[in-house]
Amino acid sequence: MTEFIPPGTRFHVLPLPFPMKRGGALHGARVAYETWGELDAARDNAILIVTGLSPDAHAAANEGDTEPGWWEAMLGPGKPIDTNRWFVVCVNSLGSCKGSSGPASIDPATGDLYRLDFPELSIEDVAEAAFGVVRGLGIERLACVIGNSMGGMTALALLLRHPGAARAHINISGSAQALPFSIAIRSLQREAIRLDPNWNGGRYNDDTYPESGMRMARKLGVITYRSALEWDGRFGRVRLESDRPDEDPFGLEFQVESYLEGHARRFVRRFDPNCYLYLSRSMDWFDLAEYGNGDVMAGLAKVRVDKALAIGVSTDILFPLQQQQQIADGLRAGGADARFLPLDSPQGHDAFLVDFARFGPAIGDFLAGL
Amino acid sequence: MTEFIPPGTRFHVLPLPFPMKRGGALHGARVAYETWGELDAARDNAILIVTGLSPDAHAAANEGDTEPGWWEAMLGPGKPIDTNRWFVVCVNSLGSCKGSSGPASIDPATGDLYRLDFPELSIEDVAEAAFGVVRGLGIERLACVIGNSMGGMTALALLLRHPGAARAHINISGSAQALPFSIAIRSLQREAIRLDPNWNGGRYNDDTYPESGMRMARKLGVITYRSALEWDGRFGRVRLESDRPDEDPFGLEFQVESYLEGHARRFVRRFDPNCYLYLSRSMDWFDLAEYGNGDVMAGLAKVRVDKALAIGVSTDILFPLQQQQQIADGLRAGGADARFLPLDSPQGHDAFLVDFARFGPAIGDFLAGL
């Protein structure tokens, strides 16, 4: 399986060995990242962005890659994350296939792909790798670390393990521990991939890519990333214009089915299935209660940060609002000036990728106040 | 594929031909049902129960089958649906594999299984078949028709097409039209079955039952039938006692995964995959707006019933609360004394099967007031 690396990607090579939380180590592993803006002389205007499961480091256009990025509306000169003021680093997660080392990378020890020989991946490993990039850029203390979705977990792990690593934190639709509904969804996504005969215990290639499993996983993902409310207004019961072909009696009929199909088509063969399995499982494992003697609030209270904003969305069924409330409460218990901001976006978990009318001011105002 | 018929099942043979809404007709089709209590001399104490997608007609123990049924706590002498007073009929849906004719039945024209040659099934056909049983039992007017989930659709279709068929109606976690979130979920369940190579265009047999697809479909069903809130309290992040076996690195680890696995195991090979596809699709197609010039409220207002209760559950993500509110509002617009009763059960869409503390009094009080 090929990796999918945007053209402007830069790389940070991790120290070797790079020990992994659950055992094993990486040798000569790299982390992909991109930057925007200029690091000032005091090196204190840096913002780190850690991402959800699938994005690459190309959050927005920059000199190395002028194509729009996945957070184009949020990041740039004069935008909510204003690159006239901030030096912004976005990191591709360790374990991904968008430039950072992961199951789809070459294992230098063998010259073959890691596949399932990649060590077990935890959110803490993703956080350590991202922190390696920050240190590699000569940044002693971040102005802010911003984490979306899985990145919200990554950011908390980074802050917990590196007290003082950042002055401020924005946690967007994140969670301090995986809960059973989201575990169940991810477990089913992984099962869909593993059941695809082409997956073959991770030993597929481009000709035998487990497309069916990845399509199922992605469709289930999209269903849980958005909301029923949004879809009622957007699709209702509108049917596709063409009739179902006779040869496929259970084929696509409604617009919402075609929407899912389109999302799946754009995703499969652009993401490595083994990397998907590793990153998905790392989220299930994440639990800040490990750092609080079994109490997630105690774990959160060990995070040291001056100021924090936890943003959630009322229609999010995957990382429900109570989890962002918990993050704000826990960080406050740890001494942070932490605020919980629930938003009424109709777009569910993915709202931060689309609802810039709500997320733009929320993020922009917080950063302006730093 | 075999059918799965409880021992006490009785059968009503539908008139031939039995025309199907979307075209075609059945010849010599039968509908499975069971009864409880005694029909009084005036024949006006009859209650019809129409079910969700998967149940058989064995809602509770009776003389023909003393095993507990799927609504055992709700139905019997002195229970909320009190069989000392009511004569209760529960019908297995047309298109199912629990005794009523469906894709897993023998096509009398060929002597082979119908499979995908069964005509396209609509909720209206399920309703007409159930109504055939009622008429066959010599019941001119039902005291009440109770429909759960898909059965809530069936009940509305029956009442709309047969004005005066029942004096009262209880709609439980039902819907007057399928909306895109539930369509998306069902579409994905059907895709999982169709993607299983064993499905083979519907031409499987016991040795080649599409077990993987049915397991996926069932697990996704169970995820959407319950609620995150319930699972947080019930499973939390508790792990299975045994460690994951080394040979299956992405196998079951959390209790919630094992719970889903158990549900799937109990379901597969006990439900026919083609029947599942037919019934699932019939729900997507259901839309009372067809009877109201494109307006679902106008369709509902054409239903003639004296008294109605629409019960919904706040944690239901599949048939959300607004849909039961809509049913009550629409029936009221049609002249019914209709009440909407939202319940705070944590168990989501399936609450009516387990939360008898809330559902028992709600149903019992309504019936006692008739």
mmCIF file of N, CA and C in Angstrom, chain B residues 53-114:
data_model
loop_
_atom_site.group_PDB
_atom_site.id
_atom_site.type_symbol
_atom_site.label_atom_id
_atom_site.label_comp_id
_atom_site.label_asym_id
_atom_site.label_seq_id
_atom_site.Cartn_x
_atom_site.Cartn_y
_atom_site.Cartn_z
ATOM 1 N N LEU B 53 -39.093 -5.120 13.081
ATOM 2 C CA LEU B 53 -38.573 -5.893 11.953
ATOM 3 C C LEU B 53 -38.443 -7.382 12.244
ATOM 4 N N SER B 54 -37.914 -7.740 13.404
ATOM 5 C CA SER B 54 -37.495 -9.135 13.555
ATOM 6 C C SER B 54 -38.399 -10.043 14.389
ATOM 7 N N PRO B 55 -39.271 -9.541 15.280
ATOM 8 C CA PRO B 55 -39.998 -10.485 16.135
ATOM 9 C C PRO B 55 -40.958 -11.403 15.377
ATOM 10 N N ASP B 56 -41.192 -12.562 15.991
ATOM 11 C CA ASP B 56 -42.236 -13.457 15.515
ATOM 12 C C ASP B 56 -43.549 -13.073 16.202
ATOM 13 N N ALA B 57 -44.562 -13.908 16.018
ATOM 14 C CA ALA B 57 -45.881 -13.612 16.596
ATOM 15 C C ALA B 57 -45.981 -14.026 18.058
ATOM 16 N N HIS B 58 -44.937 -14.659 18.569
ATOM 17 C CA HIS B 58 -44.994 -15.167 19.945
ATOM 18 C C HIS B 58 -44.607 -14.065 20.931
ATOM 19 N N ALA B 59 -45.535 -13.152 21.145
ATOM 20 C CA ALA B 59 -45.265 -12.022 22.030
ATOM 21 C C ALA B 59 -45.223 -12.454 23.487
ATOM 22 N N ALA B 60 -45.948 -13.512 23.833
ATOM 23 C CA ALA B 60 -45.972 -13.983 25.227
ATOM 24 C C ALA B 60 -46.402 -15.447 25.232
ATOM 25 N N ALA B 61 -46.191 -16.097 26.372
ATOM 26 C CA ALA B 61 -46.618 -17.490 26.529
ATOM 27 C C ALA B 61 -48.129 -17.597 26.332
ATOM 28 N N ASN B 62 -48.549 -18.692 25.747
ATOM 29 C CA ASN B 62 -49.986 -18.987 25.654
ATOM 30 C C ASN B 62 -50.157 -20.508 25.615
ATOM 31 N N GLU B 63 -51.378 -20.967 25.399
ATOM 32 C CA GLU B 63 -51.611 -22.408 25.465
ATOM 33 C C GLU B 63 -50.803 -23.170 24.426
ATOM 34 N N GLY B 64 -50.649 -22.567 23.260
ATOM 35 C CA GLY B 64 -49.939 -23.264 22.192
ATOM 36 C C GLY B 64 -48.432 -23.299 22.384
ATOM 37 N N ASP B 65 -47.927 -22.402 23.191
ATOM 38 C CA ASP B 65 -46.472 -22.285 23.348
ATOM 39 C C ASP B 65 -46.213 -21.599 24.687
ATOM 40 N N THR B 66 -45.816 -22.393 25.670
ATOM 41 C CA THR B 66 -45.689 -21.860 27.026
ATOM 42 C C THR B 66 -44.340 -21.175 27.281
ATOM 43 N N GLU B 67 -43.486 -21.160 26.272
ATOM 44 C CA GLU B 67 -42.222 -20.424 26.422
ATOM 45 C C GLU B 67 -42.504 -18.923 26.503
ATOM 46 N N PRO B 68 -41.713 -18.192 27.292
ATOM 47 C CA PRO B 68 -41.910 -16.731 27.333
ATOM 48 C C PRO B 68 -41.721 -16.113 25.949
ATOM 49 N N GLY B 69 -42.477 -15.071 25.664
ATOM 50 C CA GLY B 69 -42.363 -14.373 24.386
ATOM 51 C C GLY B 69 -41.576 -13.094 24.507
ATOM 52 N N TRP B 70 -41.490 -12.376 23.395
ATOM 53 C CA TRP B 70 -40.626 -11.184 23.365
ATOM 54 C C TRP B 70 -41.233 -9.994 24.113
ATOM 55 N N TRP B 71 -42.540 -10.058 24.446
ATOM 56 C CA TRP B 71 -43.163 -8.978 25.226
ATOM 57 C C TRP B 71 -43.862 -9.580 26.441
ATOM 58 N N GLU B 72 -43.214 -10.581 27.028
ATOM 59 C CA GLU B 72 -43.822 -11.364 28.102
ATOM 60 C C GLU B 72 -44.289 -10.489 29.274
ATOM 61 N N ALA B 73 -43.487 -9.488 29.614
ATOM 62 C CA ALA B 73 -43.823 -8.660 30.777
ATOM 63 C C ALA B 73 -45.006 -7.744 30.506
ATOM 64 N N MET B 74 -45.348 -7.574 29.236
ATOM 65 C CA MET B 74 -46.374 -6.581 28.883
ATOM 66 C C MET B 74 -47.737 -7.208 28.667
ATOM 67 N N LEU B 75 -47.760 -8.490 28.391
ATOM 68 C CA LEU B 75 -48.958 -9.131 27.841
ATOM 69 C C LEU B 75 -49.300 -10.374 28.638
ATOM 70 N N GLY B 76 -50.518 -10.403 29.234
ATOM 71 C CA GLY B 76 -50.964 -11.567 29.987
ATOM 72 C C GLY B 76 -52.003 -11.146 31.017
ATOM 73 N N PRO B 77 -52.515 -12.100 31.771
ATOM 74 C CA PRO B 77 -53.540 -11.769 32.770
ATOM 75 C C PRO B 77 -52.977 -10.807 33.809
ATOM 76 N N GLY B 78 -53.652 -9.682 33.991
ATOM 77 C CA GLY B 78 -53.236 -8.698 34.982
ATOM 78 C C GLY B 78 -52.069 -7.837 34.566
ATOM 79 N N LYS B 79 -51.535 -8.078 33.376
ATOM 80 C CA LYS B 79 -50.405 -7.267 32.890
ATOM 81 C C LYS B 79 -50.937 -6.031 32.156
ATOM 82 N N PRO B 80 -50.038 -5.115 31.776
ATOM 83 C CA PRO B 80 -50.520 -3.874 31.145
ATOM 84 C C PRO B 80 -51.488 -4.132 29.982
ATOM 85 N N ILE B 81 -51.150 -5.080 29.110
ATOM 86 C CA ILE B 81 -52.137 -5.500 28.104
ATOM 87 C C ILE B 81 -52.815 -6.731 28.707
ATOM 88 N N ASP B 82 -53.906 -6.481 29.401
ATOM 89 C CA ASP B 82 -54.508 -7.468 30.311
ATOM 90 C C ASP B 82 -55.390 -8.437 29.529
ATOM 91 N N THR B 83 -54.946 -9.672 29.444
ATOM 92 C CA THR B 83 -55.691 -10.657 28.640
ATOM 93 C C THR B 83 -56.917 -11.195 29.376
ATOM 94 N N ASN B 84 -57.123 -10.765 30.616
ATOM 95 C CA ASN B 84 -58.415 -11.039 31.256
ATOM 96 C C ASN B 84 -59.523 -10.190 30.623
ATOM 97 N N ARG B 85 -59.125 -9.050 30.099
ATOM 98 C CA ARG B 85 -60.101 -8.163 29.469
ATOM 99 C C ARG B 85 -60.042 -8.230 27.945
ATOM 100 N N TRP B 86 -58.815 -8.259 27.423
ATOM 101 C CA TRP B 86 -58.630 -8.112 25.980
ATOM 102 C C TRP B 86 -58.362 -9.444 25.294
ATOM 103 N N PHE B 87 -58.848 -9.539 24.082
ATOM 104 C CA PHE B 87 -58.456 -10.627 23.182
ATOM 105 C C PHE B 87 -57.348 -10.052 22.298
ATOM 106 N N VAL B 88 -56.170 -10.597 22.416
ATOM 107 C CA VAL B 88 -55.002 -9.991 21.769
ATOM 108 C C VAL B 88 -54.524 -10.888 20.624
ATOM 109 N N VAL B 89 -54.254 -10.255 19.505
ATOM 110 C CA VAL B 89 -53.723 -10.943 18.324
ATOM 111 C C VAL B 89 -52.380 -10.315 17.988
ATOM 112 N N CYS B 90 -51.346 -11.132 17.883
ATOM 113 C CA CYS B 90 -50.052 -10.610 17.404
ATOM 114 C C CYS B 90 -49.731 -11.291 16.086
ATOM 115 N N VAL B 91 -49.351 -10.508 15.122
ATOM 116 C CA VAL B 91 -49.153 -10.989 13.755
ATOM 117 C C VAL B 91 -47.675 -10.915 13.395
ATOM 118 N N ASN B 92 -47.167 -11.959 12.792
ATOM 119 C CA ASN B 92 -45.826 -11.911 12.205
ATOM 120 C C ASN B 92 -45.937 -11.214 10.844
ATOM 121 N N SER B 93 -45.032 -10.268 10.604
ATOM 122 C CA SER B 93 -45.134 -9.439 9.402
ATOM 123 C C SER B 93 -45.033 -10.268 8.127
ATOM 124 N N LEU B 94 -45.866 -9.933 7.158
ATOM 125 C CA LEU B 94 -45.673 -10.480 5.823
ATOM 126 C C LEU B 94 -44.252 -10.123 5.377
ATOM 127 N N GLY B 95 -43.578 -11.056 4.744
ATOM 128 C CA GLY B 95 -42.202 -10.816 4.306
ATOM 129 C C GLY B 95 -41.180 -11.316 5.297
ATOM 130 N N SER B 96 -41.642 -11.686 6.491
ATOM 131 C CA SER B 96 -40.737 -12.208 7.512
ATOM 132 C C SER B 96 -40.494 -13.706 7.279
ATOM 133 N N CYS B 97 -39.720 -14.302 8.170
ATOM 134 C CA CYS B 97 -39.384 -15.736 8.039
ATOM 135 C C CYS B 97 -39.837 -16.487 9.279
ATOM 136 N N LYS B 98 -40.790 -15.897 10.004
ATOM 137 C CA LYS B 98 -41.236 -16.527 11.247
ATOM 138 C C LYS B 98 -42.645 -17.088 11.094
ATOM 139 N N GLY B 99 -42.956 -17.520 9.896
ATOM 140 C CA GLY B 99 -44.235 -18.174 9.677
ATOM 141 C C GLY B 99 -45.062 -17.524 8.580
ATOM 142 N N SER B 100 -44.953 -16.208 8.446
ATOM 143 C CA SER B 100 -45.673 -15.541 7.359
ATOM 144 C C SER B 100 -44.899 -15.702 6.053
ATOM 145 N N SER B 101 -45.611 -15.618 4.952
ATOM 146 C CA SER B 101 -44.950 -15.790 3.652
ATOM 147 C C SER B 101 -43.953 -14.674 3.407
ATOM 148 N N GLY B 102 -42.836 -15.039 2.839
ATOM 149 C CA GLY B 102 -41.798 -14.066 2.548
ATOM 150 C C GLY B 102 -40.759 -14.676 1.623
ATOM 151 N N PRO B 103 -39.681 -13.987 1.407
ATOM 152 C CA PRO B 103 -38.638 -14.480 0.492
ATOM 153 C C PRO B 103 -38.095 -15.860 0.867
ATOM 154 N N ALA B 104 -38.228 -16.262 2.138
ATOM 155 C CA ALA B 104 -37.721 -17.576 2.553
ATOM 156 C C ALA B 104 -38.785 -18.667 2.438
ATOM 157 N N SER B 105 -39.949 -18.322 1.895
ATOM 158 C CA SER B 105 -41.032 -19.307 1.744
ATOM 159 C C SER B 105 -41.001 -19.931 0.351
ATOM 160 N N ILE B 106 -41.728 -21.018 0.238
ATOM 161 C CA ILE B 106 -41.846 -21.673 -1.065
ATOM 162 C C ILE B 106 -42.819 -20.890 -1.945
ATOM 163 N N ASP B 107 -42.383 -20.601 -3.141
ATOM 164 C CA ASP B 107 -43.262 -20.001 -4.139
ATOM 165 C C ASP B 107 -44.111 -21.121 -4.728
ATOM 166 N N PRO B 108 -45.433 -21.104 -4.477
ATOM 167 C CA PRO B 108 -46.242 -22.234 -4.946
ATOM 168 C C PRO B 108 -46.212 -22.379 -6.469
ATOM 169 N N ALA B 109 -45.888 -21.303 -7.150
ATOM 170 C CA ALA B 109 -45.865 -21.382 -8.613
ATOM 171 C C ALA B 109 -44.690 -22.205 -9.120
ATOM 172 N N THR B 110 -43.623 -22.270 -8.347
ATOM 173 C CA THR B 110 -42.414 -22.961 -8.835
ATOM 174 C C THR B 110 -42.014 -24.129 -7.944
ATOM 175 N N GLY B 111 -42.488 -24.131 -6.708
ATOM 176 C CA GLY B 111 -42.036 -25.162 -5.774
ATOM 177 C C GLY B 111 -40.671 -24.873 -5.181
ATOM 178 N N ASP B 112 -40.051 -23.791 -5.609
ATOM 179 C CA ASP B 112 -38.761 -23.375 -5.042
ATOM 180 C C ASP B 112 -38.954 -22.180 -4.101
ATOM 181 N N LEU B 113 -37.914 -21.860 -3.359
ATOM 182 C CA LEU B 113 -37.983 -20.668 -2.513
ATOM 183 C C LEU B 113 -38.178 -19.420 -3.384
ATOM 184 N N TYR B 114 -38.929 -18.474 -2.846
ATOM 185 C CA TYR B 114 -39.092 -17.200 -3.559
ATOM 186 C C TYR B 114 -37.739 -16.516 -3.754
#
